[in-house]
XYZ file of C-alpha atoms in Angstrom:
262
model
C -34.414 53.879 17.570
C -33.472 56.374 21.121
C -33.000 60.394 20.499
C -29.145 60.008 20.737
C -28.960 57.291 17.814
C -31.334 59.328 15.696
C -29.451 62.337 16.394
C -25.687 60.435 15.056
C -27.769 58.858 12.276
C -29.165 62.480 11.111
C -26.050 64.704 11.710
C -22.942 62.385 11.653
C -24.006 59.049 9.354
C -26.582 60.292 6.910
C -24.738 63.929 6.572
C -21.487 61.311 5.338
C -19.632 63.158 8.814
C -18.862 59.656 9.760
C -17.540 58.561 6.074
C -14.959 61.211 6.045
C -13.982 61.109 9.334
C -13.122 57.300 8.751
C -11.520 57.707 5.510
C -9.117 60.386 7.093
C -8.044 57.953 10.044
C -7.315 55.615 7.488
C -5.299 57.985 5.552
C -3.803 59.168 9.077
C -2.731 55.444 10.234
C -0.956 55.071 7.024
C 0.914 58.399 7.652
C 1.929 57.740 10.893
C 3.518 54.353 10.412
C 5.383 55.336 7.415
C 6.375 58.399 8.952
C 5.163 60.916 6.618
C 2.293 62.689 8.222
C 1.189 65.702 6.236
C -1.956 67.512 8.482
C -2.802 69.793 4.855
C -3.574 66.797 3.159
C -5.981 65.274 6.012
C -8.202 68.195 5.711
C -8.440 67.987 2.191
C -9.127 64.312 2.461
C -12.005 65.080 4.670
C -13.431 67.865 2.782
C -12.854 65.888 -0.235
C -15.219 63.106 0.763
C -17.625 65.102 2.293
C -17.794 66.633 -0.970
C -18.347 63.590 -3.459
C -20.147 61.405 -0.845
C -22.689 64.091 -0.721
C -22.995 65.214 -3.801
C -23.495 61.284 -4.646
C -26.417 61.276 -2.165
C -27.898 64.466 -3.744
C -27.972 62.659 -7.101
C -29.942 59.462 -5.698
C -31.982 62.178 -3.340
C -31.873 65.487 -4.941
C -31.752 67.175 -1.502
C -30.552 70.310 -1.630
C -28.700 70.426 1.733
C -26.467 67.235 0.029
C -25.818 69.998 -2.716
C -24.996 72.917 -0.217
C -22.585 70.854 1.640
C -20.792 69.077 -1.339
C -20.423 73.082 -2.446
C -19.379 74.629 0.356
C -17.058 71.872 0.896
C -14.828 71.878 -2.620
C -14.031 75.294 -1.192
C -11.212 74.151 1.275
C -10.722 71.382 -1.076
C -9.154 73.852 -3.774
C -7.549 76.051 -1.126
C -5.472 73.336 -0.149
C -4.643 72.547 -3.391
C -2.892 75.714 -4.082
C 0.080 74.129 -1.165
C -0.021 71.013 -2.841
C 2.936 70.534 -6.302
C 2.768 70.142 -9.477
C 2.486 66.105 -9.018
C -0.096 65.731 -6.226
C -2.219 68.340 -8.216
C -1.934 66.119 -11.071
C -2.888 62.393 -9.018
C -6.045 64.888 -7.336
C -7.152 65.767 -10.962
C -7.173 62.102 -11.932
C -8.482 60.875 -8.881
C -11.299 63.578 -8.911
C -11.677 62.869 -12.720
C -12.960 59.355 -11.484
C -14.830 60.269 -8.332
C -17.398 62.920 -9.795
C -18.716 60.639 -12.743
C -18.491 57.761 -9.682
C -21.161 59.899 -7.848
C -22.848 61.873 -10.312
C -24.596 60.698 -13.695
C -22.971 61.747 -17.121
C -25.411 60.904 -20.224
C -27.764 59.632 -17.264
C -25.243 57.053 -16.165
C -22.888 57.130 -13.250
C -19.374 55.195 -13.542
C -20.679 53.395 -10.619
C -23.252 51.692 -12.816
C -20.886 50.159 -15.269
C -20.788 46.645 -15.481
C -18.054 45.532 -12.596
C -16.979 48.771 -12.096
C -18.158 49.556 -8.835
C -16.027 48.416 -5.951
C -12.623 48.226 -7.570
C -13.401 52.485 -8.531
C -14.222 53.083 -4.877
C -10.673 50.615 -3.900
C -8.380 52.250 -6.367
C -9.430 56.088 -5.260
C -9.010 55.452 -1.940
C -5.845 53.572 -1.766
C -4.096 55.575 -4.235
C -5.411 58.652 -2.385
C -3.946 57.633 1.086
C -0.794 55.827 -0.143
C 0.541 58.041 -3.558
C -0.609 61.827 -2.257
C 1.846 62.037 0.068
C 4.932 60.712 -1.608
C 3.852 62.542 -4.172
C 3.917 65.900 -2.447
C 6.606 65.301 -0.056
C 9.005 64.452 -3.516
C 9.573 61.224 -2.859
C 9.961 58.492 -5.764
C 7.871 55.602 -5.692
C 9.258 52.275 -4.974
C 8.528 48.648 -4.029
C 7.608 49.148 -0.919
C 4.913 52.066 -1.545
C 3.662 49.965 -4.024
C 3.610 47.270 -1.979
C 1.552 49.288 0.452
C -1.059 50.705 -2.227
C -1.965 46.558 -3.044
C -2.051 46.532 0.698
C -4.917 49.616 1.366
C -6.624 48.283 -2.154
C -7.222 44.815 -0.043
C -8.227 46.899 2.617
C -10.667 49.102 1.647
C -12.010 46.254 -0.828
C -12.715 44.082 2.163
C -14.246 46.521 3.563
C -16.730 48.066 0.857
C -18.149 43.908 -0.375
C -20.024 44.185 2.972
C -21.978 47.224 1.359
C -22.474 44.933 -1.868
C -24.019 42.535 0.003
C -26.142 44.876 1.857
C -27.264 46.883 -1.666
C -27.532 42.478 -3.680
C -30.997 43.581 -4.325
C -30.925 47.221 -4.554
C -28.388 47.436 -7.217
C -29.297 47.104 -10.943
C -28.435 43.720 -12.103
C -26.564 45.383 -14.366
C -23.961 46.285 -12.779
C -22.465 43.198 -11.845
C -21.576 43.905 -8.118
C -19.338 40.713 -6.792
C -22.272 39.684 -5.334
C -24.285 39.664 -8.014
C -21.944 37.625 -9.737
C -20.696 35.042 -7.076
C -23.232 35.266 -4.669
C -23.484 37.168 -1.313
C -21.883 33.954 0.478
C -18.321 33.656 -1.703
C -18.362 37.135 -1.610
C -17.865 37.371 2.313
C -15.155 34.504 1.517
C -13.569 36.845 -0.520
C -13.567 39.978 1.824
C -12.228 37.866 4.164
C -9.326 36.486 1.549
C -8.506 40.009 0.855
C -7.558 40.695 4.543
C -5.815 37.090 4.963
C -3.916 38.136 1.753
C -3.018 41.706 3.312
C -1.838 40.693 6.523
C 0.980 38.684 4.810
C 1.789 41.322 2.462
C 1.834 43.885 5.373
C 4.737 40.938 6.943
C 7.127 41.529 3.910
C 7.453 45.196 4.728
C 6.098 46.700 8.178
C 7.079 46.995 11.655
C 5.646 44.294 13.973
C 3.203 46.058 15.648
C 1.852 46.941 12.472
C 1.326 43.661 11.058
C -0.346 43.217 14.755
C -2.740 45.611 13.761
C -3.771 44.079 11.071
C -3.960 40.850 12.014
C -6.429 42.090 15.390
C -8.845 43.850 12.852
C -9.040 41.002 10.856
C -9.949 38.662 13.595
C -12.852 41.151 14.566
C -13.484 41.509 10.404
C -14.432 37.389 10.506
C -16.818 37.791 12.617
C -18.579 40.966 11.724
C -18.954 39.578 8.080
C -22.110 38.132 8.749
C -25.406 38.194 6.324
C -27.947 38.756 8.989
C -25.952 41.450 10.879
C -24.833 42.949 7.578
C -27.931 43.751 6.046
C -29.480 45.636 9.539
C -29.950 49.292 8.771
C -27.084 51.332 9.358
C -24.707 47.694 10.451
C -22.650 48.938 7.223
C -22.617 52.510 7.685
C -21.475 53.021 11.000
C -19.862 49.906 11.765
C -18.341 48.024 8.736
C -17.352 52.005 7.806
C -15.789 52.073 11.007
C -12.877 49.660 10.135
C -11.117 52.296 8.179
C -10.400 54.574 11.456
C -10.065 51.732 13.732
C -6.901 50.833 12.730
C -5.020 54.521 13.961
C -6.747 54.269 17.189
C -5.403 50.382 18.004
C -2.246 52.264 16.826
C -2.144 54.634 18.674
C -3.639 52.720 22.280
C -1.485 49.994 21.771
C 2.131 51.904 20.675
C 1.621 55.590 21.499
C -0.177 55.998 24.527
C 1.368 52.417 26.676
C 4.455 52.838 24.579
C 4.054 49.337 23.577
C 6.984 46.641 21.994
């Protein structure tokens, strides 16, 4: 591993800055395509993700620097929350009640360790944050289009989270009943592809053609990346699979904003 790679690993990936950036990227993509950009929420998402993931790693490793980052990251989250409306605060509180027990044990057990729950909690919290918080904070009604977008992003997050479960297949307790533990690795990777195919088809119903094109392009890339041998490599999921959360925004900017593609 080169010195540059070690720096990236230590200060960007292991610090949970990368996953926080990726979550903000996926959130920003949704806000851009629905013309609902809310910079306060994007900043909140960054620090909330940074806090929860470092809290999770602290519970696992007991490294004090993880706890310090987690606690300090809560401060801007609380500050920004003061500028949200009551409905957004209620949803944020509900999602926090799912996220915190997911990260740290309550009565010696994390929420993620309960059978069948792990991937669905992640997918729900991410997609509900991405889709519903901007709607509620803008005092808009939740309609058919937003519900479909919730399903689309739920499937997106699930599709890119399954490879992490494949990576952790032998490390996770058999009591957790993750998808690879239930149906096997090969079928899990097929399910990930099926999730992405489904969301691409759903996007045709409500999204402009340029958004559909972005989803289909990432889907093609994902088909190649879902390789069991690659997934088990060190930091492959943490860097490249995680990076698929940021890719929609980057593709959209490059193809349709920078070059005004039609």
